[in-house]
Tab-separated table of C-alpha atoms in Angstrom:
chain	number	residue	atom	x	y	z
C	16	MET	CA	77.512	66.510	113.533
C	17	LYS	CA	75.459	66.703	110.350
C	18	LEU	CA	72.928	69.471	109.823
C	19	GLU	CA	70.509	69.809	106.937
C	20	LEU	CA	69.529	73.442	106.476
C	21	GLY	CA	66.367	73.900	104.459
C	22	LYS	CA	66.201	77.362	102.930
C	23	ILE	CA	62.711	78.726	102.244
C	24	GLN	CA	62.868	81.870	100.132
C	25	ILE	CA	60.480	84.581	101.329
C	26	LYS	CA	59.701	87.036	98.547
C	27	ASP	CA	57.050	89.083	100.339
C	28	VAL	CA	55.632	89.655	103.832
C	29	GLN	CA	52.034	90.740	104.366
C	30	LYS	CA	49.790	91.260	107.370
C	31	ALA	CA	46.833	88.878	107.378
C	32	SER	CA	44.267	87.189	109.606
C	33	GLU	CA	46.256	83.946	109.562
C	34	SER	CA	49.997	83.460	109.913
C	35	LYS	CA	51.382	81.110	107.263
C	36	VAL	CA	53.928	80.633	104.490
C	37	GLU	CA	52.389	80.169	101.064
C	38	ASN	CA	53.950	80.445	97.614
C	39	GLY	CA	56.943	82.398	98.863
C	40	THR	CA	54.873	84.870	100.871
C	41	LEU	CA	54.986	85.101	104.665
C	42	TYR	CA	51.609	86.123	106.054
C	43	ILE	CA	51.686	87.406	109.634
C	44	ASN	CA	48.889	87.905	112.146
C	45	GLU	CA	49.834	91.154	113.854
C	46	GLU	CA	47.732	90.505	116.967
C	47	GLU	CA	49.324	87.119	117.593
C	48	ILE	CA	52.782	88.680	117.385
C	49	LYS	CA	51.800	91.470	119.775
C	50	GLU	CA	50.445	88.880	122.204
C	51	ILE	CA	53.828	87.111	122.219
C	52	VAL	CA	55.703	90.355	122.891
C	53	LEU	CA	53.323	91.775	125.498
C	54	ALA	CA	53.316	88.554	127.511
C	55	ASP	CA	56.337	90.101	129.240
C	56	ASP	CA	55.085	92.860	131.549
C	57	HIS	CA	58.357	94.758	131.120
C	58	ILE	CA	56.975	95.804	127.712
C	59	VAL	CA	53.767	97.848	127.634
C	60	LYS	CA	53.363	98.523	123.921
C	61	CYS	CA	54.349	96.869	120.646
C	62	GLU	CA	53.733	97.911	117.073
C	63	VAL	CA	54.497	95.599	114.160
C	64	GLU	CA	55.833	97.347	111.062
C	65	ILE	CA	57.084	95.849	107.787
C	66	ALA	CA	59.997	97.460	105.937
C	67	LYS	CA	60.820	96.285	102.423
C	68	PRO	CA	63.929	96.776	100.269
C	69	GLY	CA	63.865	99.895	98.131
C	70	GLU	CA	61.277	101.723	100.208
C	71	SER	CA	61.921	105.238	101.501
C	72	THR	CA	62.074	103.924	105.061
C	73	ARG	CA	64.454	104.434	107.955
C	74	ILE	CA	64.530	102.040	110.937
C	75	THR	CA	66.121	103.324	114.135
C	76	PRO	CA	67.214	102.574	116.783
C	77	ILE	CA	67.650	98.891	115.917
C	78	LYS	CA	68.707	96.586	118.740
C	79	ASP	CA	68.901	93.088	117.244
C	80	VAL	CA	68.083	91.341	113.972
C	81	ILE	CA	67.088	87.665	113.931
C	82	GLU	CA	66.362	85.256	111.086
C	83	PRO	CA	63.270	83.062	111.627
C	84	ARG	CA	64.329	79.423	111.990
C	85	CYS	CA	62.996	76.237	113.560
C	86	LYS	CA	64.024	72.657	114.157
C	87	VAL	CA	62.073	70.213	112.025
C	88	GLU	CA	63.022	66.987	113.764
C	89	GLY	CA	63.242	65.991	117.417
C	90	ASP	CA	62.247	67.719	120.631
C	91	CYS	CA	64.980	70.369	120.712
C	92	GLU	CA	64.320	73.927	119.604
C	93	ILE	CA	66.303	76.789	118.174
C	94	PHE	CA	67.952	79.233	120.650
C	95	PRO	CA	68.685	76.609	123.339
C	96	GLY	CA	69.037	77.878	126.889
C	97	VAL	CA	67.550	81.246	125.949
C	98	ILE	CA	63.877	80.698	125.158
C	99	SER	CA	64.088	76.924	124.728
C	100	LYS	CA	65.335	74.256	127.088
C	101	VAL	CA	69.035	73.510	127.121
C	102	ASP	CA	69.487	70.868	124.440
C	103	ARG	CA	72.428	70.281	122.164
C	104	VAL	CA	71.734	71.632	118.686
C	105	GLY	CA	73.564	71.492	115.383
C	106	GLU	CA	72.267	68.276	113.859
C	107	GLY	CA	69.119	66.992	112.212
C	108	ARG	CA	66.992	69.277	110.059
C	109	THR	CA	66.468	73.022	110.428
C	110	HIS	CA	64.322	75.268	108.252
C	111	ALA	CA	65.142	78.959	107.747
C	112	LEU	CA	62.967	81.692	106.254
C	113	LYS	CA	65.471	83.421	103.985
C	114	GLY	CA	65.039	86.972	102.762
C	115	CYS	CA	63.300	88.247	105.885
C	116	ALA	CA	64.185	89.023	109.483
C	117	VAL	CA	62.753	90.147	112.801
C	118	ALA	CA	64.197	93.474	113.970
C	119	THR	CA	63.713	94.755	117.513
C	120	VAL	CA	63.376	98.535	117.674
C	121	GLY	CA	62.847	100.905	120.583
C	122	LYS	CA	64.060	103.272	123.242
C	123	ILE	CA	67.773	102.942	123.928
C	124	VAL	CA	69.383	102.665	127.327
C	125	GLY	CA	72.910	103.558	126.239
C	126	PHE	CA	74.165	105.012	122.995
C	127	GLN	CA	75.082	102.102	120.791
C	128	GLU	CA	72.113	101.081	118.702
C	129	GLY	CA	71.904	101.644	114.980
C	130	ILE	CA	70.246	102.875	111.822
C	131	VAL	CA	69.087	100.874	108.793
C	132	ASP	CA	67.918	102.713	105.673
C	133	MET	CA	66.011	100.704	103.100
C	134	GLN	CA	67.170	102.891	100.192
C	135	GLY	CA	69.888	105.422	99.425
C	136	PRO	CA	73.601	105.500	100.319
C	137	GLY	CA	73.033	104.158	103.821
C	138	ALA	CA	71.276	101.105	102.412
C	139	GLU	CA	74.434	100.214	100.500
C	140	LEU	CA	76.326	99.849	103.795
C	141	THR	CA	74.083	97.337	105.567
C	142	PRO	CA	73.002	93.821	104.568
C	143	PHE	CA	69.682	94.368	106.317
C	144	SER	CA	68.445	96.773	103.644
C	145	LYS	CA	68.180	93.739	101.355
C	146	LEU	CA	65.818	91.910	103.724
C	147	ILE	CA	62.128	92.317	104.422
C	148	ASN	CA	62.254	93.446	108.039
C	149	ILE	CA	59.428	92.635	110.449
C	150	CYS	CA	59.998	95.369	113.017
C	151	LEU	CA	58.865	95.050	116.617
C	152	VAL	CA	58.664	98.639	117.875
C	153	VAL	CA	58.420	98.365	121.647
C	154	GLU	CA	57.989	100.618	124.660
C	155	PRO	CA	59.232	99.639	128.132
C	156	ALA	CA	57.198	99.829	131.317
C	157	GLU	CA	57.898	102.768	133.601
C	158	GLY	CA	60.561	102.298	136.226
C	159	ILE	CA	62.170	99.080	134.989
C	160	LYS	CA	65.927	98.732	135.051
C	161	PRO	CA	67.863	98.981	131.775
C	162	HIS	CA	69.076	95.369	131.833
C	163	GLN	CA	65.507	94.133	132.456
C	164	TYR	CA	64.277	96.082	129.451
C	165	GLU	CA	67.089	94.832	127.249
C	166	GLN	CA	66.446	91.219	128.244
C	167	ALA	CA	62.717	91.564	127.611
C	168	VAL	CA	63.230	93.047	124.143
C	169	ARG	CA	65.912	90.507	123.243
C	170	GLU	CA	63.733	87.558	124.255
C	171	ALA	CA	60.711	89.031	122.472
C	172	GLY	CA	62.716	89.036	119.241
C	173	PHE	CA	63.737	85.404	119.698
C	174	LYS	CA	60.182	84.300	120.514
C	175	VAL	CA	58.722	86.013	117.455
C	176	ALA	CA	61.508	84.646	115.227
C	177	LEU	CA	60.777	81.123	116.483
C	178	TYR	CA	57.012	81.644	116.044
C	179	LEU	CA	57.554	82.724	112.440
C	180	GLY	CA	60.192	80.060	111.824
C	181	LYS	CA	57.736	77.328	112.811
C	182	LEU	CA	55.447	78.458	109.994
C	183	GLY	CA	58.037	76.936	107.656
C	184	LYS	CA	58.289	73.627	109.482
C	185	GLU	CA	56.083	71.732	107.013
C	186	VAL	CA	57.013	73.817	103.956
C	187	GLU	CA	59.143	72.195	101.261
C	188	PRO	CA	62.379	74.219	101.106
C	189	ASP	CA	63.614	75.772	97.902
C	190	GLU	CA	67.082	74.425	98.731
C	191	VAL	CA	68.579	72.037	101.264
C	192	VAL	CA	72.266	72.386	102.135
C	193	THR	CA	74.042	69.773	104.224
C	194	TYR	CA	76.870	70.727	106.588
C	195	GLU	CA	78.901	68.116	108.428
C	196	THR	CA	81.814	68.148	110.839
C	197	LYS	CA	82.933	64.751	112.080
C	198	PRO	CA	84.651	63.894	115.375
C	199	LEU	CA	88.195	65.228	115.236
C	200	LEU	CA	90.147	62.033	114.498
C	201	ASP	CA	87.653	61.017	111.804
C	202	GLN	CA	87.763	64.509	110.335
C	203	ILE	CA	91.544	64.553	110.114
C	204	ALA	CA	91.684	61.045	108.664
C	205	GLU	CA	89.206	61.953	105.925
C	206	TYR	CA	91.475	64.625	104.391
C	207	PRO	CA	94.963	63.931	105.769
C	208	GLU	CA	96.655	65.748	102.892
C	209	LEU	CA	94.810	69.048	103.412
C	210	PRO	CA	95.844	71.805	105.849
C	211	LYS	CA	93.782	71.772	109.048
C	212	VAL	CA	92.031	75.110	109.540
C	213	GLY	CA	90.054	76.328	112.529
C	214	TYR	CA	87.976	79.380	113.287
C	215	VAL	CA	88.611	81.410	116.457
C	216	TYR	CA	85.331	83.191	117.199
C	217	MET	CA	85.716	86.155	119.570
C	218	LEU	CA	82.519	87.098	121.424
C	219	GLN	CA	81.725	90.503	122.921
C	220	THR	CA	81.534	90.079	126.715
C	221	GLN	CA	82.712	93.328	128.247
C	222	GLY	CA	80.132	94.033	130.888
C	223	LEU	CA	76.458	94.819	131.383
C	224	LEU	CA	74.728	95.307	128.001
C	225	HIS	CA	77.899	94.089	126.284
C	226	ASP	CA	76.912	90.439	126.403
C	227	THR	CA	76.833	87.411	124.142
C	228	TYR	CA	75.129	84.175	125.164
C	229	VAL	CA	76.226	80.585	124.455
C	230	TYR	CA	73.513	78.018	125.130
C	231	GLY	CA	71.968	80.682	127.373
C	232	THR	CA	75.146	81.272	129.390
C	233	ASP	CA	76.683	84.730	129.495
C	234	ALA	CA	79.939	84.154	127.628
C	235	LYS	CA	81.917	86.355	130.008
C	236	HIS	CA	81.777	83.387	132.391
C	237	ILE	CA	83.170	80.794	129.983
C	238	VAL	CA	86.700	79.706	129.217
C	239	PRO	CA	87.550	79.141	125.536
C	240	SER	CA	85.694	76.093	124.239
C	241	ILE	CA	85.215	74.050	121.087
C	242	LEU	CA	81.920	74.025	119.179
C	243	TYR	CA	80.771	72.186	116.110
C	244	PRO	CA	80.186	74.871	113.442
C	245	THR	CA	76.640	73.596	112.918
C	246	GLU	CA	75.707	74.476	116.504
C	247	VAL	CA	76.076	78.140	115.594
C	248	MET	CA	73.510	77.768	112.798
C	249	ASP	CA	70.918	76.565	115.320
C	250	GLY	CA	71.195	79.555	117.627
C	251	ALA	CA	73.749	78.258	120.126
C	252	ILE	CA	75.227	81.798	120.070
C	253	VAL	CA	72.961	84.853	120.273
C	254	SER	CA	73.529	88.567	120.647
C	255	GLY	CA	72.764	90.471	123.812
C	256	ASN	CA	74.959	93.497	123.421
C	257	CYS	CA	74.761	97.184	122.654
C	258	VAL	CA	78.196	97.815	121.148
C	259	SER	CA	78.595	100.175	118.210
C	260	ALA	CA	76.111	99.270	115.504
C	261	CYS	CA	78.646	99.045	112.678
C	262	ASP	CA	80.590	96.093	114.107
C	263	LYS	CA	78.021	94.553	116.419
C	264	ASN	CA	77.262	90.903	115.670
C	265	THR	CA	73.481	90.661	115.691
C	266	THR	CA	71.894	87.263	116.125
C	267	TYR	CA	71.351	87.251	112.345
C	268	HIS	CA	75.119	87.487	111.898
C	269	HIS	CA	75.678	84.535	114.214
C	270	LEU	CA	73.065	82.364	112.483
C	271	ASN	CA	74.561	83.206	109.080
C	272	ASN	CA	78.234	83.496	110.018
C	273	PRO	CA	80.003	84.000	106.657
C	274	VAL	CA	83.354	82.724	107.931
C	275	ILE	CA	81.760	79.392	108.798
C	276	GLU	CA	79.907	79.337	105.472
C	277	ASP	CA	83.073	80.049	103.482
C	278	LEU	CA	85.171	77.503	105.383
C	279	TYR	CA	82.535	74.842	104.756
C	280	ALA	CA	82.494	75.791	101.055
C	281	ARG	CA	86.236	75.081	100.852
C	282	HIS	CA	86.199	72.049	103.152
C	283	GLY	CA	87.478	68.942	101.401
C	284	LYS	CA	88.753	71.019	98.470
C	285	ASP	CA	91.764	72.999	99.622
C	286	ILE	CA	91.336	72.937	103.421
C	287	ASN	CA	90.119	70.638	106.174
C	288	PHE	CA	87.769	72.725	108.356
C	289	VAL	CA	88.063	71.041	111.740
C	290	GLY	CA	85.963	73.255	114.007
C	291	VAL	CA	85.273	76.434	115.951
C	292	ILE	CA	86.965	77.751	119.082
C	293	ILE	CA	84.857	80.328	120.940
C	294	THR	CA	86.519	82.808	123.280
C	295	ASN	CA	85.443	85.918	125.131
C	296	GLU	CA	86.675	89.494	125.180
C	297	ALA	CA	87.546	90.246	128.789
C	298	VAL	CA	87.798	93.529	130.672
C	299	TYR	CA	90.699	92.773	133.025
C	300	LEU	CA	94.238	91.955	131.923
C	301	ASN	CA	94.491	88.646	133.798
C	302	ASP	CA	91.278	87.453	132.165
C	303	LYS	CA	92.595	88.459	128.752
C	304	LYS	CA	95.774	86.499	129.429
C	305	ARG	CA	93.826	83.436	130.540
C	306	SER	CA	91.491	83.413	127.541
C	307	SER	CA	94.235	84.010	124.972
C	308	ASP	CA	96.412	81.307	126.592
C	309	TRP	CA	93.551	78.816	126.401
C	310	THR	CA	92.696	79.812	122.828
C	311	ALA	CA	96.275	79.233	121.655
C	312	LYS	CA	96.400	75.974	123.607
C	313	LEU	CA	93.249	74.701	121.869
C	314	CYS	CA	94.647	75.656	118.462
C	315	ARG	CA	97.688	73.525	119.204
C	316	TYR	CA	95.551	70.720	120.679
C	317	LEU	CA	93.542	70.552	117.437
C	318	GLY	CA	96.776	70.448	115.452
C	319	LEU	CA	95.780	73.432	113.333
C	320	ASP	CA	97.877	74.558	110.413
C	321	GLY	CA	95.889	77.776	110.037
C	322	ALA	CA	93.377	79.857	111.992
C	323	ILE	CA	91.015	82.702	111.170
C	324	VAL	CA	90.268	85.028	114.101
C	325	THR	CA	87.300	87.404	114.069
C	326	GLN	CA	86.740	90.230	116.526
C	327	GLU	CA	83.619	91.998	117.808
C	328	GLY	CA	83.807	95.630	118.863
C	329	PHE	CA	86.865	97.868	119.039
C	330	GLY	CA	89.190	99.620	121.443
C	331	ASN	CA	89.614	97.398	124.490
C	332	PRO	CA	88.866	94.205	122.476
C	333	ASP	CA	91.763	95.091	120.164
C	334	THR	CA	94.029	93.893	122.976
C	335	ASP	CA	92.265	90.490	123.074
C	336	LEU	CA	92.548	90.278	119.278
C	337	ILE	CA	96.275	90.954	119.201
C	338	MET	CA	96.991	88.683	122.183
C	339	ASN	CA	95.136	85.880	120.420
C	340	ALA	CA	96.953	86.501	117.143
C	341	LYS	CA	100.377	86.673	118.795
C	342	LYS	CA	99.934	83.525	120.874
C	343	ILE	CA	98.312	81.450	118.121
C	344	ALA	CA	101.064	82.416	115.685
C	345	GLY	CA	103.541	81.546	118.431
C	346	GLN	CA	102.254	77.965	118.235
C	347	GLY	CA	103.339	77.830	114.593
C	348	VAL	CA	99.781	78.300	113.291
C	349	LYS	CA	99.371	80.621	110.302
C	350	THR	CA	96.914	83.251	111.507
C	351	VAL	CA	94.620	85.754	109.795
C	352	ILE	CA	92.655	88.336	111.788
C	353	VAL	CA	89.405	89.974	110.679
C	354	THR	CA	88.642	93.354	112.237
C	355	ASP	CA	87.614	96.890	111.325
C	356	GLU	CA	89.250	100.263	111.845
C	357	TYR	CA	88.719	103.440	113.840
C	358	ALA	CA	91.279	105.476	111.949
C	359	GLY	CA	89.716	108.917	112.289
C	360	ARG	CA	87.528	110.674	109.777
C	361	ASP	CA	90.517	111.327	107.552
C	362	GLY	CA	91.771	107.738	107.858
C	363	ALA	CA	95.158	108.923	109.104
C	364	SER	CA	95.047	107.654	112.700
C	365	GLN	CA	96.204	104.301	114.057
C	366	SER	CA	93.547	101.776	113.044
C	367	LEU	CA	93.662	99.531	116.126
C	368	ALA	CA	94.342	100.284	119.780
C	369	ASP	CA	96.961	97.505	119.893
C	370	ALA	CA	99.372	95.929	117.429
C	371	ASP	CA	102.087	93.295	117.106
C	372	PRO	CA	104.395	92.281	114.223
C	373	SER	CA	102.972	88.735	114.324
C	374	ALA	CA	99.560	90.089	113.258
C	375	ASP	CA	100.734	90.497	109.684
C	376	ALA	CA	97.725	89.058	107.842
C	377	VAL	CA	94.695	91.298	108.331
C	378	VAL	CA	91.300	91.637	106.689
C	379	THR	CA	89.479	94.896	107.453
C	380	GLY	CA	85.793	95.696	107.280
C	381	GLY	CA	86.487	99.382	106.698
C	382	ASN	CA	86.926	102.598	108.676
C	383	ALA	CA	84.001	103.169	111.053
C	384	ASN	CA	84.864	106.865	111.441
C	385	GLU	CA	84.074	107.645	107.818
C	386	VAL	CA	81.290	110.259	107.622
C	387	ILE	CA	78.160	109.895	105.510
C	388	VAL	CA	75.088	112.065	104.921
C	389	LEU	CA	71.864	110.061	104.898
C	390	PRO	CA	69.015	111.683	102.936
C	391	PRO	CA	65.540	112.178	104.439
C	392	MET	CA	63.153	109.233	104.303
C	393	ASP	CA	59.373	109.331	103.867
C	394	ARG	CA	58.760	106.873	106.696
C	395	ILE	CA	60.398	106.402	110.078
C	396	ILE	CA	60.035	103.108	111.954
C	397	GLY	CA	60.997	103.812	115.560
C	398	THR	CA	62.148	107.329	116.456
C	399	LEU	CA	64.771	109.888	115.488
C	400	ASP	CA	65.144	111.022	119.115
C	401	TYR	CA	68.511	109.312	119.537
C	402	VAL	CA	70.250	110.124	116.255
C	403	ASP	CA	72.485	112.773	117.854
C	404	THR	CA	73.544	110.498	120.705
C	405	VAL	CA	74.119	107.047	119.183
C	406	ALA	CA	77.741	106.047	118.669
C	407	GLY	CA	78.764	107.731	115.428
C	408	GLY	CA	76.320	110.597	115.875
C	409	PHE	CA	76.992	114.025	117.347
C	410	ASP	CA	75.168	117.208	118.310
C	411	GLY	CA	73.560	118.403	115.095
C	412	SER	CA	73.644	115.052	113.275
C	413	LEU	CA	69.917	115.329	112.601
C	414	ARG	CA	69.415	118.310	110.307
C	415	GLU	CA	66.231	120.356	110.014
C	416	ASN	CA	65.566	119.020	106.509
C	417	GLY	CA	65.620	115.421	107.748
C	418	GLU	CA	69.139	114.597	106.592
C	419	ILE	CA	71.427	112.802	109.041
C	420	GLU	CA	75.183	113.320	109.091
C	421	VAL	CA	76.897	110.518	111.003
C	422	GLU	CA	79.929	108.322	111.007
C	423	ILE	CA	79.137	104.960	109.418
C	424	GLN	CA	79.674	103.608	112.939
C	425	ALA	CA	75.948	104.349	113.422
C	426	ILE	CA	74.823	102.048	110.583
C	427	THR	CA	74.018	98.508	111.653
C	428	GLY	CA	76.507	96.073	110.128
C	429	ALA	CA	78.468	98.660	108.119
C	430	THR	CA	81.945	97.426	109.139
C	431	ASN	CA	81.071	93.980	110.476
C	432	GLU	CA	84.136	92.058	111.606
C	433	MET	CA	82.939	88.727	110.266
C	434	GLY	CA	83.191	90.300	106.829
C	435	PHE	CA	79.398	90.419	106.525
C	436	ASN	CA	79.541	93.714	104.631
C	437	LYS	CA	80.762	95.312	101.414
C	438	ARG	CA	83.686	97.418	102.570
C	439	THR	CA	87.353	96.599	103.007
C	440	ALA	CA	90.805	97.922	102.106
C	441	ARG	CA	93.698	96.463	100.198
C	442	GLY	CA	97.405	97.165	100.622
C	443	VAL	CA	99.192	98.374	97.498
């Protein structure tokens, strides 16, 4: 598959009477956006707020972050099987509005949504502080079930991101980048002298509100499968989960997966990037065995010389991660895992819930238990009602002066296990 990704740089976002992209500015009609969101009767109120880098603004609790994109050619749309019909994506032309994002914000149903500060020490821990965030602050209807509310908010974010993405359909991009992965035999024949490298993409699928969707299908129901990397860039994988904010893969992370980007950057130079294997993170042991067996089998089937494995979440998924690493390495494939750590506030505890000597090449996104004090902000988008109860918070996290003391676990994207962050550790 060959995908042309047209990148349109958005330098400012302003509310206006007409939605359009003009000279690097995204103008948004607030009423049209509200109409899209409130079309679902599970949501009774929506406010549209804009948060810009460097402002004294705190957004919480954030559920998902989505980059506006649209397909330029053909009948298929972005986010297939979710808000668009089920069509294969990953080829043709796609336009993306870079530098901005849609963030869904609102009442939580569990405890695992996050905080994004647009300035200060917290801003240094999240990539979303560098974006202009178009925040959809929503309120659910009385009496609806938690999973109905979560679905409504998730789909509202996708619909608004597509609505905004289509504003760039006729805009000349600032940059066009072409990504191509050929059918396997052609791909191998093109660079026979280079090591064949694949990406094993673990998806969070551990129960209600811990979901990831592939072409609209809840990934807990899939067996490990092969995707073209370009399918991911067109929204074939989207977030639907409420795991800890620090290592949750938002939809923005999926659309801009840095492992895929980096492997493409090295493709044809020092590696041959042959494709992506997606696998789930199961709850029961037999399901973990099945998925890790299939993942290792596919690595061997593709004839990989090396594999990069990324995780989502922590604790129970650590078992899936180590089973994958052990079995893939057992096939003679050099394996690197990307994870984060829950090593206690002093960093002295065991970092992962599982381990194996074969998992000897590890990249870490940092220690999620590290504590930070976030200064007061002049503006709050959302509510501070849940600061003490989100994962990483505790009774007394929100101080009377407006400061928040939390583990960085509460900051969206702080220890992302795709490496989409600024923290790591190095053995000496």
